[in-house]
């Protein structure tokens, strides 16, 4: 439908919404206007379905240019309105978005977009998703109450109505275009994802607020809901099963796996058994986590021996650790090493106030929360105080690295695994992609007024404090956290006091996907733990 382009070499399209009555597909177009990662322009456009734009790019109609970022275009069932979400630097979409609506007119057979109006959102409100009910009612998930709850939004600008006021999240961080946490059904009901630190599937009656969960073992559903008639389809997993495509028949209330059925590739007796916990962090604040004790069906440690534990810091940092089957965790727990996934300050799933604990505190609050959990496990006798480590990727890699150089955690960890990390916040904004190029404004502070804070938090500028062994893993094609971050860190080390290994992987970007890369990285990680925990093979 559009001309072919090379990697990063031309317009790209996302959030596709077919308009068969107009002979078009409406979507977000992104194109680079310069050499820098932030030289990007976005617009809502209409691409003809007859293929004419494949040879004549001018056949693509520009519908809306509104702010730096655009997402979620939806045309109303009667064809009279268009909605979309927009936001701009330095705010991220989970901090501040606007729900915009415009009337649609007709110019011949095609629709034209009128002047937009803002119906929801603002500096302290995030609208994660908006859509139209079958009857034309405008629906949106907003955190105006402190929690992402579903609302009915009057088109006349009247106050929104909370359809299910709960201290639960009915959405999550809008990291990717096209994420869908709710889907309207033909009978006026809504399929919704909701929970605290989890995303269960339920059916909501917006007229009375009644919410009924779908039956089945699945505890985590991806924000990818689809509706066909009275059936809801989605991707779901649990602590004992990987992602499956599951169908809920809302007429009967029955659920079934329709594709990608989970199959055990190892004996499920080796699977970890996660336990949700809430720990007490600094100043008495709650810190949520999933504890995975060591587990093997045929071996157990001596009663008097506390096991080693590794603290896992998730990426984002605006994200969370879902309690689903993770064979990487099983790889370690089945070898006598406990894992605790920490949803530190800033994590999603627990309301806006929990997310905003990290505002200006990245490299401090996340480090403190991970340390509080590690120390609590040791105090309870569940973990060996002398055999604790920390690992993380991306933003979690930052937290792991900060934990090695922070005076608050000196002597706590025996080692660390740091993958594709942020290590120098001062240069990060200059080299990362457009979406995250101003992310640190909220996480650390405005660069022009918080320069000292950037210097004080930087693992690169404090690398001489590292005193324990660590493993550094990096993809050489990473455009989010480029290898230069790792190279700066290694150059600043006191190498005589910080034994380490640095593994790089050709063809890998931000996160490892090739099987041989994953295998090599996991084996290297286990080798580090054997060294710092004093584990011998077969023990």
Short mmCIF file of C-alpha atoms in Angstrom, two decimals:
data_model
loop_
_atom_site.label_atom_id
_atom_site.label_comp_id
_atom_site.label_asym_id
_atom_site.label_seq_id
_atom_site.Cartn_x
_atom_site.Cartn_y
_atom_site.Cartn_z
CA UNK A 1 0.00 0.00 0.00
CA UNK A 2 3.01 2.31 0.47
CA UNK A 3 6.49 2.39 -1.13
CA UNK A 4 9.01 -0.09 0.27
CA UNK A 5 11.58 1.43 2.61
CA UNK A 6 14.83 0.27 4.13
CA UNK A 7 15.45 0.12 7.86
CA UNK A 8 14.84 3.60 9.23
CA UNK A 9 14.93 4.93 5.70
CA UNK A 10 11.40 6.16 5.16
CA UNK A 11 7.89 6.52 6.57
CA UNK A 12 6.65 3.83 8.97
CA UNK A 13 3.05 3.09 9.88
CA UNK A 14 1.39 1.79 13.05
CA UNK A 15 -2.00 1.66 14.82
CA UNK A 16 -3.84 0.56 11.67
CA UNK A 17 -7.62 1.04 11.58
CA UNK A 18 -9.26 -0.05 8.29
CA UNK A 19 -12.07 2.17 6.95
CA UNK A 20 -13.54 -0.06 4.24
CA UNK A 21 -16.44 2.30 3.49
CA UNK A 22 -13.90 4.99 2.60
CA UNK A 23 -11.48 2.66 0.85
CA UNK A 24 -8.70 3.65 3.28
CA UNK A 25 -6.77 2.52 6.33
CA UNK A 26 -6.21 5.21 8.98
CA UNK A 27 -3.02 5.03 11.00
CA UNK A 28 -0.10 6.88 12.57
CA UNK A 29 2.77 7.69 10.21
CA UNK A 30 6.27 8.34 11.50
CA UNK A 31 9.09 9.70 9.36
CA UNK A 32 12.56 10.99 10.08
CA UNK A 33 13.35 14.57 9.12
CA UNK A 34 17.04 14.63 10.06
CA UNK A 35 19.99 12.60 11.31
CA UNK A 36 19.29 12.74 15.05
CA UNK A 37 17.04 10.11 16.70
CA UNK A 38 14.70 12.93 17.76
CA UNK A 39 14.30 14.34 14.25
CA UNK A 40 10.90 12.71 13.80
CA UNK A 41 7.51 13.90 12.59
CA UNK A 42 4.25 12.06 13.19
CA UNK A 43 0.76 12.44 11.77
CA UNK A 44 -2.53 10.58 11.52
CA UNK A 45 -2.90 9.70 7.87
CA UNK A 46 -5.28 7.90 5.51
CA UNK A 47 -3.67 5.37 3.16
CA UNK A 48 -5.78 4.31 0.15
CA UNK A 49 -6.55 0.60 -0.03
CA UNK A 50 -6.35 0.54 -3.83
CA UNK A 51 -2.53 0.60 -3.73
CA UNK A 52 -2.20 3.95 -5.47
CA UNK A 53 0.12 5.32 -2.77
CA UNK A 54 2.61 2.55 -3.44
CA UNK A 55 3.69 4.48 -6.52
CA UNK A 56 2.49 7.98 -5.62
CA UNK A 57 3.23 8.89 -1.96
CA UNK A 58 1.14 12.03 -2.35
CA UNK A 59 -1.95 9.83 -2.41
CA UNK A 60 -1.63 9.44 1.37
CA UNK A 61 -3.94 11.98 3.02
CA UNK A 62 -2.76 13.78 6.15
CA UNK A 63 -5.62 13.90 8.66
CA UNK A 64 -4.12 15.22 11.91
CA UNK A 65 -0.81 16.72 13.01
CA UNK A 66 -1.21 17.28 16.74
CA UNK A 67 1.65 17.23 19.25
CA UNK A 68 4.79 15.15 19.02
CA UNK A 69 3.24 11.75 19.70
CA UNK A 70 -0.04 10.29 18.46
CA UNK A 71 -1.78 7.01 19.21
CA UNK A 72 -5.10 5.18 19.12
CA UNK A 73 -7.07 6.79 16.26
CA UNK A 74 -10.70 5.59 16.34
CA UNK A 75 -13.61 6.67 14.14
CA UNK A 76 -17.05 6.65 15.79
CA UNK A 77 -19.62 4.06 14.63
CA UNK A 78 -21.74 6.75 12.96
CA UNK A 79 -18.69 8.14 11.15
CA UNK A 80 -19.14 11.63 12.60
CA UNK A 81 -16.20 11.84 15.03
CA UNK A 82 -12.54 10.86 15.29
CA UNK A 83 -10.67 10.40 18.57
CA UNK A 84 -6.98 10.04 19.29
CA UNK A 85 -4.43 10.39 22.10
CA UNK A 86 -1.54 12.82 22.04
CA UNK A 87 1.32 13.90 24.30
CA UNK A 88 4.56 15.81 24.02
CA UNK A 89 8.03 16.07 25.50
CA UNK A 90 9.11 16.07 28.26
CA UNK A 91 6.13 14.08 29.57
CA UNK A 92 5.70 10.36 29.02
CA UNK A 93 2.28 8.90 28.15
CA UNK A 94 1.75 7.46 31.66
CA UNK A 95 2.35 10.94 33.08
CA UNK A 96 0.24 13.17 30.86
CA UNK A 97 -1.84 12.56 27.76
CA UNK A 98 -4.74 14.33 26.08
CA UNK A 99 -7.84 12.68 24.65
CA UNK A 100 -8.76 14.71 21.58
CA UNK A 101 -11.93 14.50 19.51
CA UNK A 102 -12.81 16.20 16.22
CA UNK A 103 -15.89 16.18 14.04
CA UNK A 104 -15.60 14.53 10.65
CA UNK A 105 -16.96 16.16 7.55
CA UNK A 106 -17.05 14.88 4.00
CA UNK A 107 -15.27 16.25 1.00
CA UNK A 108 -16.65 14.14 -1.78
CA UNK A 109 -16.40 10.47 -0.78
CA UNK A 110 -13.67 11.08 1.82
CA UNK A 111 -13.79 12.29 5.42
CA UNK A 112 -12.08 15.49 6.57
CA UNK A 113 -11.12 16.32 10.16
CA UNK A 114 -12.41 19.44 11.88
CA UNK A 115 -10.93 21.44 14.75
CA UNK A 116 -9.99 19.16 17.69
CA UNK A 117 -11.27 19.49 21.25
CA UNK A 118 -9.67 18.12 24.41
CA UNK A 119 -12.17 16.08 26.42
CA UNK A 120 -9.89 14.41 28.95
CA UNK A 121 -6.32 14.49 30.21
CA UNK A 122 -3.86 17.13 31.30
CA UNK A 123 -0.56 17.68 33.12
CA UNK A 124 -1.43 15.25 35.93
CA UNK A 125 -3.70 12.82 34.09
CA UNK A 126 -2.89 9.89 31.84
CA UNK A 127 -5.43 8.48 29.40
CA UNK A 128 -4.08 5.08 28.39
CA UNK A 129 -6.79 4.06 25.90
CA UNK A 130 -10.00 5.42 24.37
CA UNK A 131 -12.60 3.82 22.12
CA UNK A 132 -16.24 3.95 21.10
CA UNK A 133 -18.97 1.67 22.38
CA UNK A 134 -21.27 0.17 19.77
CA UNK A 135 -23.91 2.82 20.54
CA UNK A 136 -21.40 5.64 20.01
CA UNK A 137 -20.62 6.28 23.68
CA UNK A 138 -17.06 7.52 24.18
CA UNK A 139 -15.09 5.39 26.66
CA UNK A 140 -11.63 5.99 28.09
CA UNK A 141 -9.32 4.65 30.79
CA UNK A 142 -7.97 7.56 32.85
CA UNK A 143 -6.02 7.78 36.11
CA UNK A 144 -7.72 11.01 37.18
CA UNK A 145 -8.69 9.27 40.46
CA UNK A 146 -5.16 7.99 41.07
CA UNK A 147 -5.95 4.66 39.41
CA UNK A 148 -6.51 3.82 35.74
CA UNK A 149 -10.29 3.30 35.80
CA UNK A 150 -12.75 3.13 32.87
CA UNK A 151 -14.85 6.27 32.27
CA UNK A 152 -17.73 7.36 30.10
CA UNK A 153 -16.81 10.69 28.50
CA UNK A 154 -19.63 13.02 27.32
CA UNK A 155 -19.00 14.55 23.92
CA UNK A 156 -20.45 17.85 25.10
CA UNK A 157 -17.52 18.35 27.47
CA UNK A 158 -19.39 17.38 30.63
CA UNK A 159 -17.62 15.62 33.54
CA UNK A 160 -16.53 12.02 32.91
CA UNK A 161 -18.28 9.24 34.80
CA UNK A 162 -16.20 6.51 36.46
CA UNK A 163 -17.76 3.19 35.41
CA UNK A 164 -15.94 1.05 37.98
CA UNK A 165 -14.36 3.09 40.78
CA UNK A 166 -11.82 0.73 42.29
CA UNK A 167 -8.29 1.01 43.62
CA UNK A 168 -7.21 -1.24 40.76
CA UNK A 169 -5.57 -0.63 37.42
CA UNK A 170 -7.60 -1.15 34.27
CA UNK A 171 -4.60 -0.23 32.11
CA UNK A 172 -0.83 0.02 32.25
CA UNK A 173 1.94 2.12 30.75
CA UNK A 174 1.38 2.92 27.07
CA UNK A 175 4.80 1.76 25.89
CA UNK A 176 3.65 0.49 22.50
CA UNK A 177 1.06 1.69 19.98
CA UNK A 178 -1.99 -0.51 19.70
CA UNK A 179 -2.10 -1.73 23.30
CA UNK A 180 -5.69 -2.52 24.25
CA UNK A 181 -6.81 -3.05 27.84
CA UNK A 182 -10.55 -2.89 27.14
CA UNK A 183 -12.76 -3.82 24.21
CA UNK A 184 -16.46 -2.97 23.77
CA UNK A 185 -18.84 -5.87 23.14
CA UNK A 186 -21.89 -5.84 20.89
CA UNK A 187 -24.32 -6.03 23.82
CA UNK A 188 -22.88 -2.95 25.55
CA UNK A 189 -20.68 -4.83 28.01
CA UNK A 190 -16.93 -4.26 28.17
CA UNK A 191 -14.14 -6.80 28.18
CA UNK A 192 -11.54 -5.34 30.57
CA UNK A 193 -8.17 -6.17 32.06
CA UNK A 194 -7.83 -5.19 35.70
CA UNK A 195 -6.06 -5.87 38.97
CA UNK A 196 -3.34 -4.82 41.39
CA UNK A 197 0.07 -5.88 40.18
CA UNK A 198 -1.69 -8.20 37.73
CA UNK A 199 -4.01 -8.07 34.72
CA UNK A 200 -6.98 -10.43 34.88
CA UNK A 201 -9.70 -10.59 32.22
CA UNK A 202 -13.20 -9.61 33.27
CA UNK A 203 -16.50 -8.48 31.77
CA UNK A 204 -17.82 -5.15 33.04
CA UNK A 205 -21.41 -3.98 32.93
CA UNK A 206 -20.98 -0.20 32.56
CA UNK A 207 -24.56 0.48 33.59
CA UNK A 208 -24.07 -0.75 37.15
CA UNK A 209 -20.35 -1.32 37.57
CA UNK A 210 -20.66 -5.10 38.05
CA UNK A 211 -17.47 -6.92 37.10
CA UNK A 212 -17.19 -10.69 36.60
CA UNK A 213 -13.83 -12.36 35.99
CA UNK A 214 -13.31 -14.94 33.27
CA UNK A 215 -12.82 -18.47 34.62
CA UNK A 216 -9.56 -20.34 34.17
CA UNK A 217 -6.03 -20.57 35.54
CA UNK A 218 -4.68 -17.49 33.76
CA UNK A 219 -3.46 -14.68 36.00
CA UNK A 220 -1.93 -12.33 33.43
CA UNK A 221 -3.42 -11.12 30.14
CA UNK A 222 -1.56 -9.09 27.55
CA UNK A 223 -3.07 -5.73 26.43
CA UNK A 224 -4.10 -7.20 23.10
CA UNK A 225 -7.83 -7.87 23.43
CA UNK A 226 -9.90 -8.61 20.33
CA UNK A 227 -13.67 -9.02 20.06
CA UNK A 228 -15.56 -11.13 17.53
CA UNK A 229 -19.30 -11.06 18.20
CA UNK A 230 -19.78 -12.17 21.79
CA UNK A 231 -16.33 -13.75 22.01
CA UNK A 232 -13.23 -12.13 23.51
CA UNK A 233 -9.78 -13.32 22.48
CA UNK A 234 -6.50 -12.51 24.16
CA UNK A 235 -3.05 -13.72 25.13
CA UNK A 236 -2.87 -15.13 28.64
CA UNK A 237 -0.36 -16.85 30.92
CA UNK A 238 0.02 -18.03 34.52
CA UNK A 239 2.81 -19.00 36.94
CA UNK A 240 2.62 -22.51 35.50
CA UNK A 241 1.98 -21.83 31.81
CA UNK A 242 3.42 -19.66 29.10
CA UNK A 243 1.43 -17.39 26.76
CA UNK A 244 -1.58 -18.99 25.08
CA UNK A 245 -4.30 -17.53 22.85
CA UNK A 246 -7.48 -17.88 24.87
CA UNK A 247 -11.11 -17.32 23.95
CA UNK A 248 -13.86 -16.27 26.35
CA UNK A 249 -17.42 -16.92 25.19
CA UNK A 250 -19.36 -14.24 27.04
CA UNK A 251 -22.68 -15.92 26.20
CA UNK A 252 -21.77 -19.11 28.07
CA UNK A 253 -18.96 -17.87 30.35
CA UNK A 254 -16.67 -20.63 29.10
CA UNK A 255 -12.99 -20.17 28.25
CA UNK A 256 -10.77 -22.33 26.09
CA UNK A 257 -7.32 -22.24 24.51
CA UNK A 258 -7.70 -21.78 20.76
CA UNK A 259 -4.04 -21.50 19.67
CA UNK A 260 -0.45 -21.71 20.90
CA UNK A 261 -1.42 -24.13 23.65
CA UNK A 262 1.20 -24.30 26.39
CA UNK A 263 3.39 -27.38 26.26
CA UNK A 264 5.86 -28.26 28.97
CA UNK A 265 9.37 -28.30 27.51
CA UNK A 266 10.79 -29.38 30.86
CA UNK A 267 9.29 -31.37 33.71
CA UNK A 268 6.86 -28.93 35.43
CA UNK A 269 8.07 -30.31 38.75
CA UNK A 270 11.03 -27.96 38.22
CA UNK A 271 8.87 -24.85 37.82
CA UNK A 272 9.25 -22.16 40.48
CA UNK A 273 6.42 -21.41 42.88
CA UNK A 274 6.15 -17.60 43.13
CA UNK A 275 4.81 -16.05 46.30
CA UNK A 276 3.49 -12.48 46.25
CA UNK A 277 4.88 -10.44 49.13
CA UNK A 278 4.67 -6.86 50.33
CA UNK A 279 7.77 -5.69 52.17
CA UNK A 280 8.42 -2.53 54.16
CA UNK A 281 10.80 -0.09 52.55
CA UNK A 282 12.34 3.19 53.77
CA UNK A 283 9.94 5.53 55.57
CA UNK A 284 7.54 2.61 56.01
CA UNK A 285 6.52 2.52 52.36
CA UNK A 286 5.18 -0.68 50.81
CA UNK A 287 7.37 -2.53 48.32
CA UNK A 288 5.72 -5.25 46.26
CA UNK A 289 7.59 -8.33 45.06
CA UNK A 290 7.32 -11.92 43.84
CA UNK A 291 9.51 -14.36 45.78
CA UNK A 292 10.65 -17.53 43.96
CA UNK A 293 12.36 -19.83 46.48
CA UNK A 294 14.85 -22.42 45.23
CA UNK A 295 12.99 -25.50 44.13
CA UNK A 296 14.01 -28.88 42.79
CA UNK A 297 11.84 -32.03 42.91
CA UNK A 298 14.70 -34.29 44.02
CA UNK A 299 17.12 -32.06 45.93
CA UNK A 300 16.88 -29.76 48.92
CA UNK A 301 19.35 -27.74 50.95
CA UNK A 302 20.21 -28.68 54.50
CA UNK A 303 17.74 -27.31 57.02
CA UNK A 304 20.32 -25.01 58.58
CA UNK A 305 21.47 -23.57 55.25
CA UNK A 306 19.85 -20.42 53.87
CA UNK A 307 20.04 -20.23 50.09
CA UNK A 308 21.57 -17.50 47.92
CA UNK A 309 19.14 -15.04 46.33
CA UNK A 310 19.24 -12.78 43.30
CA UNK A 311 17.19 -9.58 43.23
CA UNK A 312 15.67 -9.00 39.79
CA UNK A 313 15.02 -5.36 38.88
CA UNK A 314 12.62 -5.09 35.94
CA UNK A 315 13.08 -2.73 33.01
CA UNK A 316 11.12 0.38 32.22
CA UNK A 317 11.49 1.60 34.91
CA UNK A 318 7.78 2.31 34.40
CA UNK A 319 6.69 -1.32 34.23
CA UNK A 320 6.33 -4.33 36.49
CA UNK A 321 7.24 -8.00 36.82
CA UNK A 322 4.28 -10.23 35.88
CA UNK A 323 3.82 -13.44 37.86
CA UNK A 324 3.98 -15.82 34.91
CA UNK A 325 6.03 -18.87 34.03
CA UNK A 326 9.58 -17.76 33.28
CA UNK A 327 12.03 -20.51 32.42
CA UNK A 328 14.94 -18.16 33.06
CA UNK A 329 13.83 -17.99 36.68
CA UNK A 330 13.37 -21.78 36.71
CA UNK A 331 16.92 -22.15 35.40
CA UNK A 332 18.22 -20.62 38.63
CA UNK A 333 15.67 -21.78 41.19
CA UNK A 334 16.14 -25.39 40.07
CA UNK A 335 19.88 -24.94 40.77
CA UNK A 336 19.42 -23.79 44.35
CA UNK A 337 19.38 -20.03 43.73
CA UNK A 338 16.35 -18.04 44.85
CA UNK A 339 14.96 -15.17 42.79
CA UNK A 340 12.95 -12.20 44.01
CA UNK A 341 11.35 -9.90 41.44
CA UNK A 342 10.90 -6.45 42.96
CA UNK A 343 8.25 -4.01 41.80
CA UNK A 344 10.19 -1.08 43.18
CA UNK A 345 9.00 2.53 43.45
CA UNK A 346 7.86 3.68 40.03
CA UNK A 347 6.36 0.36 39.02
CA UNK A 348 2.97 0.12 37.41
CA UNK A 349 0.06 -1.89 38.78
CA UNK A 350 -0.32 -0.11 42.12
CA UNK A 351 -1.72 3.32 41.26
CA UNK A 352 -0.31 6.67 40.21
CA UNK A 353 1.12 7.56 43.63
CA UNK A 354 3.25 4.38 43.61
CA UNK A 355 4.51 5.25 40.11
CA UNK A 356 5.36 8.79 41.11
CA UNK A 357 7.52 7.70 44.04
CA UNK A 358 10.31 7.45 41.49
CA UNK A 359 9.85 11.00 40.23
CA UNK A 360 13.25 12.65 40.65
CA UNK A 361 14.42 9.59 42.61
CA UNK A 362 15.68 7.20 39.92
CA UNK A 363 18.89 5.65 41.15
CA UNK A 364 17.80 6.22 44.75
CA UNK A 365 14.29 4.92 45.51
CA UNK A 366 14.61 1.90 43.20
CA UNK A 367 17.96 1.01 44.75
CA UNK A 368 16.56 1.42 48.26
CA UNK A 369 13.51 -0.75 47.56
CA UNK A 370 15.54 -3.58 46.07
CA UNK A 371 17.91 -3.43 49.02
CA UNK A 372 15.03 -3.41 51.51
CA UNK A 373 13.64 -6.61 50.01
CA UNK A 374 17.05 -8.31 49.99
CA UNK A 375 17.71 -7.37 53.60
CA UNK A 376 14.23 -8.47 54.68
CA UNK A 377 14.73 -11.93 53.16
CA UNK A 378 18.03 -12.21 55.00
CA UNK A 379 16.51 -10.99 58.28
CA UNK A 380 13.77 -13.61 57.97
CA UNK A 381 16.36 -16.33 57.43
CA UNK A 382 15.04 -17.06 53.93
CA UNK A 383 18.21 -15.86 52.20
CA UNK A 384 21.89 -16.06 53.03
CA UNK A 385 23.01 -12.52 53.90
CA UNK A 386 26.47 -13.19 52.47
CA UNK A 387 25.14 -14.58 49.19
CA UNK A 388 22.96 -11.88 47.66
CA UNK A 389 23.25 -10.53 44.12
CA UNK A 390 21.27 -8.19 41.86
CA UNK A 391 20.51 -8.33 38.15
CA UNK A 392 18.57 -6.24 35.67
CA UNK A 393 18.26 -5.22 32.04
CA UNK A 394 17.74 -1.77 30.52
CA UNK A 395 16.42 0.42 33.36
CA UNK A 396 16.88 -2.61 35.61
CA UNK A 397 20.52 -2.61 34.51
CA UNK A 398 20.75 0.97 35.73
CA UNK A 399 19.32 -0.06 39.11
CA UNK A 400 21.78 -2.96 39.36
CA UNK A 401 24.73 -0.73 38.45
CA UNK A 402 23.62 2.01 40.87
CA UNK A 403 23.37 -0.65 43.57
CA UNK A 404 27.07 -1.43 43.12
CA UNK A 405 28.18 2.20 43.54
CA UNK A 406 25.68 3.53 46.11
CA UNK A 407 26.94 4.03 49.69
CA UNK A 408 23.49 2.91 50.89
CA UNK A 409 24.08 -0.61 49.56
CA UNK A 410 27.81 -0.95 50.17
CA UNK A 411 28.67 -4.53 51.04
CA UNK A 412 25.13 -5.82 50.43
CA UNK A 413 25.60 -7.62 47.13
CA UNK A 414 28.27 -10.17 46.29
CA UNK A 415 27.87 -9.63 42.54
CA UNK A 416 25.66 -8.30 39.76
CA UNK A 417 24.52 -9.01 36.22
CA UNK A 418 23.91 -5.86 34.18
CA UNK A 419 22.31 -6.15 30.74
CA UNK A 420 21.93 -3.46 28.01
CA UNK A 421 21.84 -0.75 30.69
CA UNK A 422 21.60 2.99 31.07
CA UNK A 423 24.88 3.91 32.74
CA UNK A 424 25.48 7.57 31.96
CA UNK A 425 22.31 9.67 32.19
CA UNK A 426 24.00 12.80 30.89
CA UNK A 427 24.71 11.29 27.47
CA UNK A 428 21.71 8.94 27.37
CA UNK A 429 19.28 11.57 26.09
CA UNK A 430 21.62 12.38 23.18
CA UNK A 431 21.80 8.83 21.83
CA UNK A 432 18.51 7.10 22.65
CA UNK A 433 15.33 7.07 20.57
CA UNK A 434 12.75 9.86 20.47
CA UNK A 435 10.21 8.40 22.92
CA UNK A 436 12.68 8.19 25.81
CA UNK A 437 14.85 11.17 24.92
CA UNK A 438 13.26 13.32 27.67
CA UNK A 439 12.31 10.48 30.02
CA UNK A 440 14.99 11.43 32.54
CA UNK A 441 13.37 14.83 33.08
CA UNK A 442 10.83 13.12 35.31
CA UNK A 443 13.07 10.32 36.55
CA UNK A 444 16.00 12.52 37.64
CA UNK A 445 15.10 16.13 36.87
CA UNK A 446 15.40 18.79 34.16
CA UNK A 447 18.97 18.53 32.81
CA UNK A 448 19.54 22.29 32.94
CA UNK A 449 18.61 22.65 36.63
CA UNK A 450 19.50 19.19 37.97
CA UNK A 451 22.96 18.75 36.45
CA UNK A 452 24.50 17.94 39.84
CA UNK A 453 21.92 15.22 40.39
CA UNK A 454 22.83 13.64 37.05
CA UNK A 455 26.49 13.61 38.02
CA UNK A 456 25.81 12.25 41.51
CA UNK A 457 23.64 9.39 40.19
CA UNK A 458 25.81 8.36 37.24
CA UNK A 459 27.36 4.88 37.61
CA UNK A 460 29.98 5.98 35.07
CA UNK A 461 31.16 8.80 37.34
CA UNK A 462 31.11 6.51 40.39
CA UNK A 463 32.51 3.40 38.71
CA UNK A 464 35.63 3.47 40.89
CA UNK A 465 33.38 2.44 43.81
CA UNK A 466 32.64 -1.00 42.31
CA UNK A 467 34.26 -3.68 44.46
CA UNK A 468 32.46 -6.91 43.54
CA UNK A 469 32.46 -9.12 40.44
CA UNK A 470 29.91 -8.33 37.76
CA UNK A 471 28.85 -9.47 34.32
CA UNK A 472 28.00 -6.89 31.65
CA UNK A 473 25.92 -8.00 28.63
CA UNK A 474 25.26 -5.79 25.60
CA UNK A 475 23.74 -6.07 22.12
CA UNK A 476 25.83 -4.25 19.54
CA UNK A 477 22.77 -3.08 17.56
CA UNK A 478 21.01 -1.54 20.58
CA UNK A 479 19.49 1.82 19.61
CA UNK A 480 17.87 2.43 23.02
CA UNK A 481 20.94 1.89 25.24
CA UNK A 482 23.87 1.88 22.80
CA UNK A 483 27.14 0.05 23.60
CA UNK A 484 28.84 3.40 24.22
CA UNK A 485 27.17 3.45 27.66
CA UNK A 486 28.96 0.22 28.62
CA UNK A 487 32.26 1.39 27.18
CA UNK A 488 32.21 4.58 29.26
CA UNK A 489 31.53 2.53 32.39
CA UNK A 490 34.33 0.05 31.72
CA UNK A 491 36.82 2.84 31.01
CA UNK A 492 36.03 4.41 34.38
CA UNK A 493 36.43 1.21 36.44
CA UNK A 494 39.19 0.52 38.91
CA UNK A 495 39.85 -2.74 37.09
CA UNK A 496 42.13 -4.09 39.78
CA UNK A 497 39.28 -4.01 42.31
CA UNK A 498 36.30 -4.86 40.09
CA UNK A 499 36.64 -8.25 38.40
CA UNK A 500 34.21 -8.45 35.50
CA UNK A 501 33.33 -9.98 32.16
CA UNK A 502 31.92 -8.01 29.22
CA UNK A 503 30.04 -10.00 26.57
CA UNK A 504 28.74 -8.35 23.40
CA UNK A 505 26.42 -9.86 20.81
CA UNK A 506 26.32 -9.07 17.11
CA UNK A 507 22.86 -8.56 15.67
CA UNK A 508 21.18 -8.11 19.05
CA UNK A 509 19.30 -4.95 19.98
CA UNK A 510 17.59 -3.90 23.19
CA UNK A 511 16.85 -7.30 24.68
CA UNK A 512 18.19 -10.64 23.50
CA UNK A 513 16.17 -12.77 21.09
CA UNK A 514 18.50 -15.26 19.40
CA UNK A 515 18.66 -18.67 21.00
CA UNK A 516 22.45 -18.86 20.99
CA UNK A 517 22.66 -15.41 22.61
CA UNK A 518 20.23 -16.35 25.36
CA UNK A 519 22.04 -19.60 26.07
CA UNK A 520 25.46 -17.95 26.25
CA UNK A 521 24.16 -15.13 28.45
CA UNK A 522 22.42 -17.51 30.87
CA UNK A 523 25.46 -19.77 31.16
CA UNK A 524 27.69 -16.77 31.83
CA UNK A 525 25.27 -15.53 34.48
CA UNK A 526 25.22 -18.90 36.23
CA UNK A 527 29.03 -18.99 36.11
CA UNK A 528 29.15 -15.65 37.92
CA UNK A 529 26.77 -16.88 40.64
CA UNK A 530 28.79 -20.04 41.11
CA UNK A 531 31.84 -17.88 41.66
CA UNK A 532 30.38 -15.30 44.04
CA UNK A 533 28.12 -17.72 45.92
CA UNK A 534 30.73 -20.46 46.22
CA UNK A 535 28.59 -23.04 44.39
CA UNK A 536 30.38 -26.08 43.02
CA UNK A 537 29.01 -28.11 40.14
CA UNK A 538 26.63 -30.79 41.33
CA UNK A 539 26.14 -29.18 44.73
#
